């Protein structure tokens, strides 16, 4: 959870430079990745969250494919356990985990 968050600049890639103080949580989202034909598909147990290109997990999978040159398709299944109010880091916590799989 973000205890302090300040935007200090904008990077050339349209992301922002941040100064933050975070408190770890014992909650964790669950991400299941299955190799599947072509493309990227994402399902999430929270229907109010985007399940396509607007989802950060989907974007992380696409970026991983582009950076590595791998073209294997993946089926992603996301079970959200971290609440999504602003400042909790719930949206940004799961996408980096995809790259560790």
PDB file of N, CA and C in Angstrom:
ATOM      1  N   UNK A   1       0.855  -1.156   0.000  1.00  0.00           N
ATOM      2  CA  UNK A   1       0.000   0.000   0.000  1.00  0.00           C
ATOM      3  C   UNK A   1       0.906   1.225   0.000  1.00  0.00           C
ATOM      4  N   UNK A   2       0.540   2.210  -0.810  1.00  0.00           N
ATOM      5  CA  UNK A   2       1.307   3.457  -0.842  1.00  0.00           C
ATOM      6  C   UNK A   2       0.976   4.299   0.386  1.00  0.00           C
ATOM      7  N   UNK A   3       1.989   4.576   1.194  1.00  0.00           N
ATOM      8  CA  UNK A   3       1.815   5.490   2.315  1.00  0.00           C
ATOM      9  C   UNK A   3       2.108   6.923   1.883  1.00  0.00           C
ATOM     10  N   UNK A   4       2.938   7.042   0.852  1.00  0.00           N
ATOM     11  CA  UNK A   4       3.288   8.348   0.302  1.00  0.00           C
ATOM     12  C   UNK A   4       3.550   8.145  -1.183  1.00  0.00           C
ATOM     13  N   UNK A   5       3.021   9.036  -2.005  1.00  0.00           N
ATOM     14  CA  UNK A   5       3.236   8.945  -3.442  1.00  0.00           C
ATOM     15  C   UNK A   5       3.280  10.351  -4.016  1.00  0.00           C
ATOM     16  N   UNK A   6       4.373  10.634  -4.723  1.00  0.00           N
ATOM     17  CA  UNK A   6       4.515  11.942  -5.363  1.00  0.00           C
ATOM     18  C   UNK A   6       5.038  11.744  -6.780  1.00  0.00           C
ATOM     19  N   UNK A   7       4.373  12.337  -7.744  1.00  0.00           N
ATOM     20  CA  UNK A   7       4.826  12.311  -9.131  1.00  0.00           C
ATOM     21  C   UNK A   7       5.833  13.432  -9.291  1.00  0.00           C
ATOM     22  N   UNK A   8       7.065  13.080  -9.714  1.00  0.00           N
ATOM     23  CA  UNK A   8       8.117  14.088  -9.814  1.00  0.00           C
ATOM     24  C   UNK A   8       8.522  14.399 -11.247  1.00  0.00           C
ATOM     25  N   UNK A   9       7.975  13.677 -12.210  1.00  0.00           N
ATOM     26  CA  UNK A   9       8.298  13.974 -13.601  1.00  0.00           C
ATOM     27  C   UNK A   9       7.670  12.967 -14.533  1.00  0.00           C
ATOM     28  N   UNK A  10       7.773  13.259 -15.820  1.00  0.00           N
ATOM     29  CA  UNK A  10       7.241  12.359 -16.840  1.00  0.00           C
ATOM     30  C   UNK A  10       8.394  11.882 -17.719  1.00  0.00           C
ATOM     31  N   UNK A  11       8.435  10.576 -17.955  1.00  0.00           N
ATOM     32  CA  UNK A  11       9.487   9.985 -18.769  1.00  0.00           C
ATOM     33  C   UNK A  11       9.128  10.084 -20.248  1.00  0.00           C
ATOM     34  N   UNK A  12      10.111   9.939 -21.127  1.00  0.00           N
ATOM     35  CA  UNK A  12       9.840   9.989 -22.573  1.00  0.00           C
ATOM     36  C   UNK A  12       8.872   8.900 -23.039  1.00  0.00           C
ATOM     37  N   UNK A  13       8.774   7.781 -22.299  1.00  0.00           N
ATOM     38  CA  UNK A  13       7.874   6.693 -22.695  1.00  0.00           C
ATOM     39  C   UNK A  13       6.462   6.884 -22.154  1.00  0.00           C
ATOM     40  N   UNK A  14       6.154   8.073 -21.636  1.00  0.00           N
ATOM     41  CA  UNK A  14       4.837   8.468 -21.141  1.00  0.00           C
ATOM     42  C   UNK A  14       4.523   7.942 -19.744  1.00  0.00           C
ATOM     43  N   UNK A  15       5.428   7.172 -19.136  1.00  0.00           N
ATOM     44  CA  UNK A  15       5.254   6.798 -17.735  1.00  0.00           C
ATOM     45  C   UNK A  15       5.789   7.924 -16.866  1.00  0.00           C
ATOM     46  N   UNK A  16       5.543   7.834 -15.563  1.00  0.00           N
ATOM     47  CA  UNK A  16       5.954   8.900 -14.659  1.00  0.00           C
ATOM     48  C   UNK A  16       7.055   8.442 -13.700  1.00  0.00           C
ATOM     49  N   UNK A  17       7.911   9.387 -13.341  1.00  0.00           N
ATOM     50  CA  UNK A  17       8.900   9.161 -12.287  1.00  0.00           C
ATOM     51  C   UNK A  17       8.202   9.424 -10.960  1.00  0.00           C
ATOM     52  N   UNK A  18       8.391   8.526  -9.997  1.00  0.00           N
ATOM     53  CA  UNK A  18       7.688   8.614  -8.717  1.00  0.00           C
ATOM     54  C   UNK A  18       8.649   8.582  -7.546  1.00  0.00           C
ATOM     55  N   UNK A  19       8.229   9.197  -6.473  1.00  0.00           N
ATOM     56  CA  UNK A  19       8.829   9.006  -5.157  1.00  0.00           C
ATOM     57  C   UNK A  19       7.723   8.404  -4.313  1.00  0.00           C
ATOM     58  N   UNK A  20       7.997   7.262  -3.691  1.00  0.00           N
ATOM     59  CA  UNK A  20       6.936   6.568  -2.960  1.00  0.00           C
ATOM     60  C   UNK A  20       7.488   5.868  -1.726  1.00  0.00           C
ATOM     61  N   UNK A  21       6.626   5.725  -0.756  1.00  0.00           N
ATOM     62  CA  UNK A  21       6.901   4.904   0.428  1.00  0.00           C
ATOM     63  C   UNK A  21       5.766   3.894   0.479  1.00  0.00           C
ATOM     64  N   UNK A  22       6.132   2.612   0.482  1.00  0.00           N
ATOM     65  CA  UNK A  22       5.113   1.567   0.428  1.00  0.00           C
ATOM     66  C   UNK A  22       5.185   0.670   1.659  1.00  0.00           C
ATOM     67  N   UNK A  23       4.042   0.154   2.037  1.00  0.00           N
ATOM     68  CA  UNK A  23       3.917  -0.829   3.119  1.00  0.00           C
ATOM     69  C   UNK A  23       3.522  -2.158   2.495  1.00  0.00           C
ATOM     70  N   UNK A  24       4.335  -3.208   2.664  1.00  0.00           N
ATOM     71  CA  UNK A  24       3.945  -4.509   2.103  1.00  0.00           C
ATOM     72  C   UNK A  24       2.645  -5.019   2.724  1.00  0.00           C
ATOM     73  N   UNK A  25       1.887  -5.757   1.937  1.00  0.00           N
ATOM     74  CA  UNK A  25       0.652  -6.372   2.394  1.00  0.00           C
ATOM     75  C   UNK A  25       0.812  -7.888   2.392  1.00  0.00           C
ATOM     76  N   UNK A  26       0.041  -8.559   3.203  1.00  0.00           N
ATOM     77  CA  UNK A  26       0.081 -10.019   3.200  1.00  0.00           C
ATOM     78  C   UNK A  26      -0.877 -10.589   2.159  1.00  0.00           C
ATOM     79  N   UNK A  27      -1.660  -9.734   1.514  1.00  0.00           N
ATOM     80  CA  UNK A  27      -2.558 -10.164   0.444  1.00  0.00           C
ATOM     81  C   UNK A  27      -1.767 -10.345  -0.844  1.00  0.00           C
ATOM     82  N   UNK A  28      -2.252 -11.185  -1.729  1.00  0.00           N
ATOM     83  CA  UNK A  28      -1.610 -11.349  -3.028  1.00  0.00           C
ATOM     84  C   UNK A  28      -2.651 -11.764  -4.059  1.00  0.00           C
ATOM     85  N   UNK A  29      -2.503 -11.233  -5.261  1.00  0.00           N
ATOM     86  CA  UNK A  29      -3.326 -11.695  -6.368  1.00  0.00           C
ATOM     87  C   UNK A  29      -2.755 -13.026  -6.852  1.00  0.00           C
ATOM     88  N   UNK A  30      -3.577 -13.824  -7.508  1.00  0.00           N
ATOM     89  CA  UNK A  30      -3.121 -15.097  -8.074  1.00  0.00           C
ATOM     90  C   UNK A  30      -3.221 -15.016  -9.589  1.00  0.00           C
ATOM     91  N   UNK A  31      -2.101 -15.281 -10.254  1.00  0.00           N
ATOM     92  CA  UNK A  31      -2.049 -15.227 -11.702  1.00  0.00           C
ATOM     93  C   UNK A  31      -1.658 -16.602 -12.233  1.00  0.00           C
ATOM     94  N   UNK A  32      -2.505 -17.163 -13.090  1.00  0.00           N
ATOM     95  CA  UNK A  32      -2.225 -18.447 -13.729  1.00  0.00           C
ATOM     96  C   UNK A  32      -1.947 -18.189 -15.201  1.00  0.00           C
ATOM     97  N   UNK A  33      -0.835 -18.743 -15.685  1.00  0.00           N
ATOM     98  CA  UNK A  33      -0.449 -18.564 -17.080  1.00  0.00           C
ATOM     99  C   UNK A  33      -0.409 -19.937 -17.746  1.00  0.00           C
ATOM    100  N   UNK A  34      -1.110 -20.058 -18.868  1.00  0.00           N
ATOM    101  CA  UNK A  34      -1.149 -21.302 -19.627  1.00  0.00           C
ATOM    102  C   UNK A  34      -0.768 -20.994 -21.073  1.00  0.00           C
ATOM    103  N   UNK A  35       0.168 -21.772 -21.643  1.00  0.00           N
ATOM    104  CA  UNK A  35       0.503 -21.601 -23.053  1.00  0.00           C
ATOM    105  C   UNK A  35      -0.699 -22.029 -23.885  1.00  0.00           C
ATOM    106  N   UNK A  36      -1.021 -21.205 -24.892  1.00  0.00           N
ATOM    107  CA  UNK A  36      -2.244 -21.480 -25.651  1.00  0.00           C
ATOM    108  C   UNK A  36      -2.176 -20.854 -27.031  1.00  0.00           C
ATOM    109  N   UNK A  37      -1.838 -21.632 -28.023  1.00  0.00           N
ATOM    110  CA  UNK A  37      -1.934 -21.192 -29.416  1.00  0.00           C
ATOM    111  C   UNK A  37      -1.274 -19.860 -29.695  1.00  0.00           C
ATOM    112  N   UNK A  38      -2.076 -18.876 -30.091  1.00  0.00           N
ATOM    113  CA  UNK A  38      -1.572 -17.552 -30.442  1.00  0.00           C
ATOM    114  C   UNK A  38      -2.286 -16.469 -29.641  1.00  0.00           C
ATOM    115  N   UNK A  39      -1.667 -15.318 -29.573  1.00  0.00           N
ATOM    116  CA  UNK A  39      -2.295 -14.167 -28.930  1.00  0.00           C
ATOM    117  C   UNK A  39      -2.294 -14.231 -27.417  1.00  0.00           C
ATOM    118  N   UNK A  40      -3.013 -13.297 -26.833  1.00  0.00           N
ATOM    119  CA  UNK A  40      -3.120 -13.170 -25.379  1.00  0.00           C
ATOM    120  C   UNK A  40      -4.594 -13.100 -25.029  1.00  0.00           C
ATOM    121  N   UNK A  41      -5.007 -13.921 -24.075  1.00  0.00           N
ATOM    122  CA  UNK A  41      -6.361 -13.784 -23.540  1.00  0.00           C
ATOM    123  C   UNK A  41      -6.251 -13.652 -22.029  1.00  0.00           C
ATOM    124  N   UNK A  42      -7.136 -12.870 -21.453  1.00  0.00           N
ATOM    125  CA  UNK A  42      -7.120 -12.615 -20.013  1.00  0.00           C
ATOM    126  C   UNK A  42      -8.534 -12.717 -19.466  1.00  0.00           C
ATOM    127  N   UNK A  43      -8.674 -13.484 -18.407  1.00  0.00           N
ATOM    128  CA  UNK A  43      -9.930 -13.502 -17.662  1.00  0.00           C
ATOM    129  C   UNK A  43      -9.609 -13.086 -16.234  1.00  0.00           C
ATOM    130  N   UNK A  44     -10.579 -12.451 -15.608  1.00  0.00           N
ATOM    131  CA  UNK A  44     -10.401 -11.970 -14.240  1.00  0.00           C
ATOM    132  C   UNK A  44     -11.694 -12.215 -13.476  1.00  0.00           C
ATOM    133  N   UNK A  45     -11.549 -12.572 -12.207  1.00  0.00           N
ATOM    134  CA  UNK A  45     -12.729 -12.844 -11.382  1.00  0.00           C
ATOM    135  C   UNK A  45     -13.445 -11.571 -10.944  1.00  0.00           C
ATOM    136  N   UNK A  46     -12.941 -10.421 -11.316  1.00  0.00           N
ATOM    137  CA  UNK A  46     -13.572  -9.146 -10.997  1.00  0.00           C
ATOM    138  C   UNK A  46     -14.068  -8.526 -12.303  1.00  0.00           C
ATOM    139  N   UNK A  47     -15.341  -8.704 -12.652  1.00  0.00           N
ATOM    140  CA  UNK A  47     -15.843  -8.255 -13.953  1.00  0.00           C
ATOM    141  C   UNK A  47     -15.738  -6.749 -14.184  1.00  0.00           C
ATOM    142  N   UNK A  48     -15.593  -5.974 -13.122  1.00  0.00           N
ATOM    143  CA  UNK A  48     -15.478  -4.520 -13.300  1.00  0.00           C
ATOM    144  C   UNK A  48     -14.093  -4.099 -13.783  1.00  0.00           C
ATOM    145  N   UNK A  49     -13.137  -5.011 -13.774  1.00  0.00           N
ATOM    146  CA  UNK A  49     -11.784  -4.697 -14.233  1.00  0.00           C
ATOM    147  C   UNK A  49     -11.647  -5.028 -15.716  1.00  0.00           C
ATOM    148  N   UNK A  50     -10.845  -4.229 -16.446  1.00  0.00           N
ATOM    149  CA  UNK A  50     -10.663  -4.511 -17.871  1.00  0.00           C
ATOM    150  C   UNK A  50      -9.991  -5.878 -18.074  1.00  0.00           C
ATOM    151  N   UNK A  51     -10.395  -6.572 -19.112  1.00  0.00           N
ATOM    152  CA  UNK A  51      -9.850  -7.903 -19.365  1.00  0.00           C
ATOM    153  C   UNK A  51      -9.209  -8.010 -20.744  1.00  0.00           C
ATOM    154  N   UNK A  52      -8.828  -6.877 -21.283  1.00  0.00           N
ATOM    155  CA  UNK A  52      -8.169  -6.842 -22.585  1.00  0.00           C
ATOM    156  C   UNK A  52      -6.971  -5.917 -22.530  1.00  0.00           C
ATOM    157  N   UNK A  53      -6.753  -5.193 -23.612  1.00  0.00           N
ATOM    158  CA  UNK A  53      -5.578  -4.339 -23.744  1.00  0.00           C
ATOM    159  C   UNK A  53      -5.497  -3.229 -22.699  1.00  0.00           C
ATOM    160  N   UNK A  54      -6.589  -2.903 -22.041  1.00  0.00           N
ATOM    161  CA  UNK A  54      -6.573  -1.859 -21.011  1.00  0.00           C
ATOM    162  C   UNK A  54      -6.103  -2.382 -19.656  1.00  0.00           C
ATOM    163  N   UNK A  55      -5.878  -3.684 -19.533  1.00  0.00           N
ATOM    164  CA  UNK A  55      -5.436  -4.277 -18.278  1.00  0.00           C
ATOM    165  C   UNK A  55      -3.906  -4.320 -18.252  1.00  0.00           C
ATOM    166  N   UNK A  56      -3.303  -3.928 -17.131  1.00  0.00           N
ATOM    167  CA  UNK A  56      -1.842  -3.890 -17.034  1.00  0.00           C
ATOM    168  C   UNK A  56      -1.203  -5.274 -17.135  1.00  0.00           C
ATOM    169  N   UNK A  57      -1.878  -6.316 -16.695  1.00  0.00           N
ATOM    170  CA  UNK A  57      -1.345  -7.675 -16.831  1.00  0.00           C
ATOM    171  C   UNK A  57      -1.282  -8.045 -18.307  1.00  0.00           C
ATOM    172  N   UNK A  58      -2.330  -7.747 -19.060  1.00  0.00           N
ATOM    173  CA  UNK A  58      -2.349  -8.007 -20.495  1.00  0.00           C
ATOM    174  C   UNK A  58      -1.215  -7.249 -21.175  1.00  0.00           C
ATOM    175  N   UNK A  59      -1.045  -5.975 -20.802  1.00  0.00           N
ATOM    176  CA  UNK A  59       0.020  -5.154 -21.401  1.00  0.00           C
ATOM    177  C   UNK A  59       1.404  -5.716 -21.076  1.00  0.00           C
ATOM    178  N   UNK A  60       1.578  -6.219 -19.852  1.00  0.00           N
ATOM    179  CA  UNK A  60       2.862  -6.807 -19.469  1.00  0.00           C
ATOM    180  C   UNK A  60       3.161  -8.037 -20.314  1.00  0.00           C
ATOM    181  N   UNK A  61       2.137  -8.850 -20.583  1.00  0.00           N
ATOM    182  CA  UNK A  61       2.329 -10.035 -21.425  1.00  0.00           C
ATOM    183  C   UNK A  61       2.736  -9.615 -22.838  1.00  0.00           C
ATOM    184  N   UNK A  62       2.068  -8.615 -23.389  1.00  0.00           N
ATOM    185  CA  UNK A  62       2.407  -8.126 -24.727  1.00  0.00           C
ATOM    186  C   UNK A  62       3.828  -7.571 -24.747  1.00  0.00           C
ATOM    187  N   UNK A  63       4.183  -6.782 -23.756  1.00  0.00           N
ATOM    188  CA  UNK A  63       5.528  -6.207 -23.690  1.00  0.00           C
ATOM    189  C   UNK A  63       6.580  -7.309 -23.585  1.00  0.00           C
ATOM    190  N   UNK A  64       6.301  -8.344 -22.794  1.00  0.00           N
ATOM    191  CA  UNK A  64       7.210  -9.478 -22.655  1.00  0.00           C
ATOM    192  C   UNK A  64       7.416 -10.150 -24.020  1.00  0.00           C
ATOM    193  N   UNK A  65       6.330 -10.363 -24.762  1.00  0.00           N
ATOM    194  CA  UNK A  65       6.443 -10.962 -26.087  1.00  0.00           C
ATOM    195  C   UNK A  65       7.298 -10.095 -27.015  1.00  0.00           C
ATOM    196  N   UNK A  66       7.051  -8.798 -26.986  1.00  0.00           N
ATOM    197  CA  UNK A  66       7.793  -7.889 -27.865  1.00  0.00           C
ATOM    198  C   UNK A  66       9.271  -7.840 -27.509  1.00  0.00           C
ATOM    199  N   UNK A  67       9.580  -7.779 -26.219  1.00  0.00           N
ATOM    200  CA  UNK A  67      10.969  -7.664 -25.773  1.00  0.00           C
ATOM    201  C   UNK A  67      11.767  -8.947 -25.983  1.00  0.00           C
ATOM    202  N   UNK A  68      11.115 -10.100 -25.856  1.00  0.00           N
ATOM    203  CA  UNK A  68      11.813 -11.374 -25.970  1.00  0.00           C
ATOM    204  C   UNK A  68      11.742 -11.973 -27.367  1.00  0.00           C
ATOM    205  N   UNK A  69      10.813 -11.493 -28.183  1.00  0.00           N
ATOM    206  CA  UNK A  69      10.627 -12.063 -29.504  1.00  0.00           C
ATOM    207  C   UNK A  69       9.843 -13.367 -29.491  1.00  0.00           C
ATOM    208  N   UNK A  70       9.364 -13.792 -28.321  1.00  0.00           N
ATOM    209  CA  UNK A  70       8.559 -15.005 -28.225  1.00  0.00           C
ATOM    210  C   UNK A  70       7.154 -14.727 -28.741  1.00  0.00           C
ATOM    211  N   UNK A  71       6.633 -15.652 -29.520  1.00  0.00           N
ATOM    212  CA  UNK A  71       5.310 -15.443 -30.104  1.00  0.00           C
ATOM    213  C   UNK A  71       4.289 -16.455 -29.597  1.00  0.00           C
ATOM    214  N   UNK A  72       4.655 -17.241 -28.586  1.00  0.00           N
ATOM    215  CA  UNK A  72       3.713 -18.197 -28.023  1.00  0.00           C
ATOM    216  C   UNK A  72       2.503 -17.465 -27.449  1.00  0.00           C
ATOM    217  N   UNK A  73       1.335 -17.996 -27.675  1.00  0.00           N
ATOM    218  CA  UNK A  73       0.132 -17.428 -27.095  1.00  0.00           C
ATOM    219  C   UNK A  73       0.015 -17.809 -25.630  1.00  0.00           C
ATOM    220  N   UNK A  74      -0.664 -16.983 -24.871  1.00  0.00           N
ATOM    221  CA  UNK A  74      -0.874 -17.265 -23.450  1.00  0.00           C
ATOM    222  C   UNK A  74      -2.313 -16.998 -23.064  1.00  0.00           C
ATOM    223  N   UNK A  75      -2.778 -17.804 -22.135  1.00  0.00           N
ATOM    224  CA  UNK A  75      -4.084 -17.607 -21.511  1.00  0.00           C
ATOM    225  C   UNK A  75      -3.788 -17.230 -20.068  1.00  0.00           C
ATOM    226  N   UNK A  76      -4.207 -16.038 -19.667  1.00  0.00           N
ATOM    227  CA  UNK A  76      -3.953 -15.522 -18.323  1.00  0.00           C
ATOM    228  C   UNK A  76      -5.254 -15.543 -17.534  1.00  0.00           C
ATOM    229  N   UNK A  77      -5.174 -16.008 -16.303  1.00  0.00           N
ATOM    230  CA  UNK A  77      -6.327 -16.011 -15.415  1.00  0.00           C
ATOM    231  C   UNK A  77      -5.920 -15.308 -14.130  1.00  0.00           C
ATOM    232  N   UNK A  78      -6.593 -14.218 -13.829  1.00  0.00           N
ATOM    233  CA  UNK A  78      -6.241 -13.391 -12.678  1.00  0.00           C
ATOM    234  C   UNK A  78      -7.335 -13.459 -11.616  1.00  0.00           C
ATOM    235  N   UNK A  79      -6.933 -13.866 -10.422  1.00  0.00           N
ATOM    236  CA  UNK A  79      -7.835 -13.855  -9.262  1.00  0.00           C
ATOM    237  C   UNK A  79      -7.377 -12.723  -8.351  1.00  0.00           C
ATOM    238  N   UNK A  80      -8.193 -11.681  -8.259  1.00  0.00           N
ATOM    239  CA  UNK A  80      -7.835 -10.503  -7.465  1.00  0.00           C
ATOM    240  C   UNK A  80      -8.162 -10.724  -5.994  1.00  0.00           C
ATOM    241  N   UNK A  81      -7.153 -10.548  -5.156  1.00  0.00           N
ATOM    242  CA  UNK A  81      -7.339 -10.614  -3.708  1.00  0.00           C
ATOM    243  C   UNK A  81      -6.976  -9.283  -3.050  1.00  0.00           C
ATOM    244  N   UNK A  82      -6.200  -8.464  -3.771  1.00  0.00           N
ATOM    245  CA  UNK A  82      -5.839  -7.145  -3.260  1.00  0.00           C
ATOM    246  C   UNK A  82      -6.953  -6.178  -3.667  1.00  0.00           C
ATOM    247  N   UNK A  83      -7.572  -5.475  -2.712  1.00  0.00           N
ATOM    248  CA  UNK A  83      -8.592  -4.479  -3.069  1.00  0.00           C
ATOM    249  C   UNK A  83      -8.012  -3.424  -4.006  1.00  0.00           C
ATOM    250  N   UNK A  84      -8.852  -2.785  -4.766  1.00  0.00           N
ATOM    251  CA  UNK A  84      -8.395  -1.881  -5.820  1.00  0.00           C
ATOM    252  C   UNK A  84      -8.547  -0.383  -5.552  1.00  0.00           C
ATOM    253  N   UNK A  85      -8.696   0.069  -4.317  1.00  0.00           N
ATOM    254  CA  UNK A  85      -8.786   1.529  -4.151  1.00  0.00           C
ATOM    255  C   UNK A  85      -7.451   2.184  -4.482  1.00  0.00           C
ATOM    256  N   UNK A  86      -7.489   3.441  -4.931  1.00  0.00           N
ATOM    257  CA  UNK A  86      -6.246   4.143  -5.250  1.00  0.00           C
ATOM    258  C   UNK A  86      -5.281   4.128  -4.064  1.00  0.00           C
ATOM    259  N   UNK A  87      -3.992   3.943  -4.378  1.00  0.00           N
ATOM    260  CA  UNK A  87      -2.962   3.984  -3.351  1.00  0.00           C
ATOM    261  C   UNK A  87      -2.554   2.631  -2.813  1.00  0.00           C
ATOM    262  N   UNK A  88      -3.306   1.593  -3.107  1.00  0.00           N
ATOM    263  CA  UNK A  88      -2.955   0.268  -2.585  1.00  0.00           C
ATOM    264  C   UNK A  88      -1.936  -0.433  -3.459  1.00  0.00           C
ATOM    265  N   UNK A  89      -1.713   0.028  -4.663  1.00  0.00           N
ATOM    266  CA  UNK A  89      -0.777  -0.626  -5.563  1.00  0.00           C
ATOM    267  C   UNK A  89      -1.338  -1.887  -6.180  1.00  0.00           C
ATOM    268  N   UNK A  90      -2.637  -2.080  -6.096  1.00  0.00           N
ATOM    269  CA  UNK A  90      -3.255  -3.326  -6.584  1.00  0.00           C
ATOM    270  C   UNK A  90      -3.133  -3.463  -8.092  1.00  0.00           C
ATOM    271  N   UNK A  91      -3.212  -2.374  -8.812  1.00  0.00           N
ATOM    272  CA  UNK A  91      -3.139  -2.461 -10.273  1.00  0.00           C
ATOM    273  C   UNK A  91      -1.720  -2.717 -10.750  1.00  0.00           C
ATOM    274  N   UNK A  92      -0.743  -2.212 -10.041  1.00  0.00           N
ATOM    275  CA  UNK A  92       0.639  -2.312 -10.499  1.00  0.00           C
ATOM    276  C   UNK A  92       1.408  -3.476  -9.890  1.00  0.00           C
ATOM    277  N   UNK A  93       0.832  -4.188  -8.961  1.00  0.00           N
ATOM    278  CA  UNK A  93       1.569  -5.245  -8.273  1.00  0.00           C
ATOM    279  C   UNK A  93       1.701  -6.522  -9.080  1.00  0.00           C
ATOM    280  N   UNK A  94       0.694  -6.897  -9.832  1.00  0.00           N
ATOM    281  CA  UNK A  94       0.682  -8.187 -10.510  1.00  0.00           C
ATOM    282  C   UNK A  94       1.456  -8.217 -11.827  1.00  0.00           C
ATOM    283  N   UNK A  95       1.395  -7.178 -12.683  1.00  0.00           N
ATOM    284  CA  UNK A  95       2.090  -7.277 -13.976  1.00  0.00           C
ATOM    285  C   UNK A  95       3.568  -7.639 -13.905  1.00  0.00           C
ATOM    286  N   UNK A  96       4.373  -7.080 -12.980  1.00  0.00           N
ATOM    287  CA  UNK A  96       5.783  -7.500 -12.932  1.00  0.00           C
ATOM    288  C   UNK A  96       5.959  -8.979 -12.597  1.00  0.00           C
ATOM    289  N   UNK A  97       5.030  -9.536 -11.851  1.00  0.00           N
ATOM    290  CA  UNK A  97       5.123 -10.961 -11.497  1.00  0.00           C
ATOM    291  C   UNK A  97       5.053 -11.839 -12.726  1.00  0.00           C
ATOM    292  N   UNK A  98       4.355 -11.406 -13.748  1.00  0.00           N
ATOM    293  CA  UNK A  98       4.228 -12.179 -14.972  1.00  0.00           C
ATOM    294  C   UNK A  98       5.596 -12.457 -15.581  1.00  0.00           C
ATOM    295  N   UNK A  99       6.508 -11.511 -15.485  1.00  0.00           N
ATOM    296  CA  UNK A  99       7.834 -11.669 -16.085  1.00  0.00           C
ATOM    297  C   UNK A  99       8.707 -12.662 -15.323  1.00  0.00           C
ATOM    298  N   UNK A 100       8.350 -13.019 -14.104  1.00  0.00           N
ATOM    299  CA  UNK A 100       9.114 -13.977 -13.320  1.00  0.00           C
ATOM    300  C   UNK A 100       8.702 -15.411 -13.608  1.00  0.00           C
ATOM    301  N   UNK A 101       7.569 -15.597 -14.292  1.00  0.00           N
ATOM    302  CA  UNK A 101       7.073 -16.961 -14.534  1.00  0.00           C
ATOM    303  C   UNK A 101       7.859 -17.677 -15.599  1.00  0.00           C
TER     304      UNK A 101
END
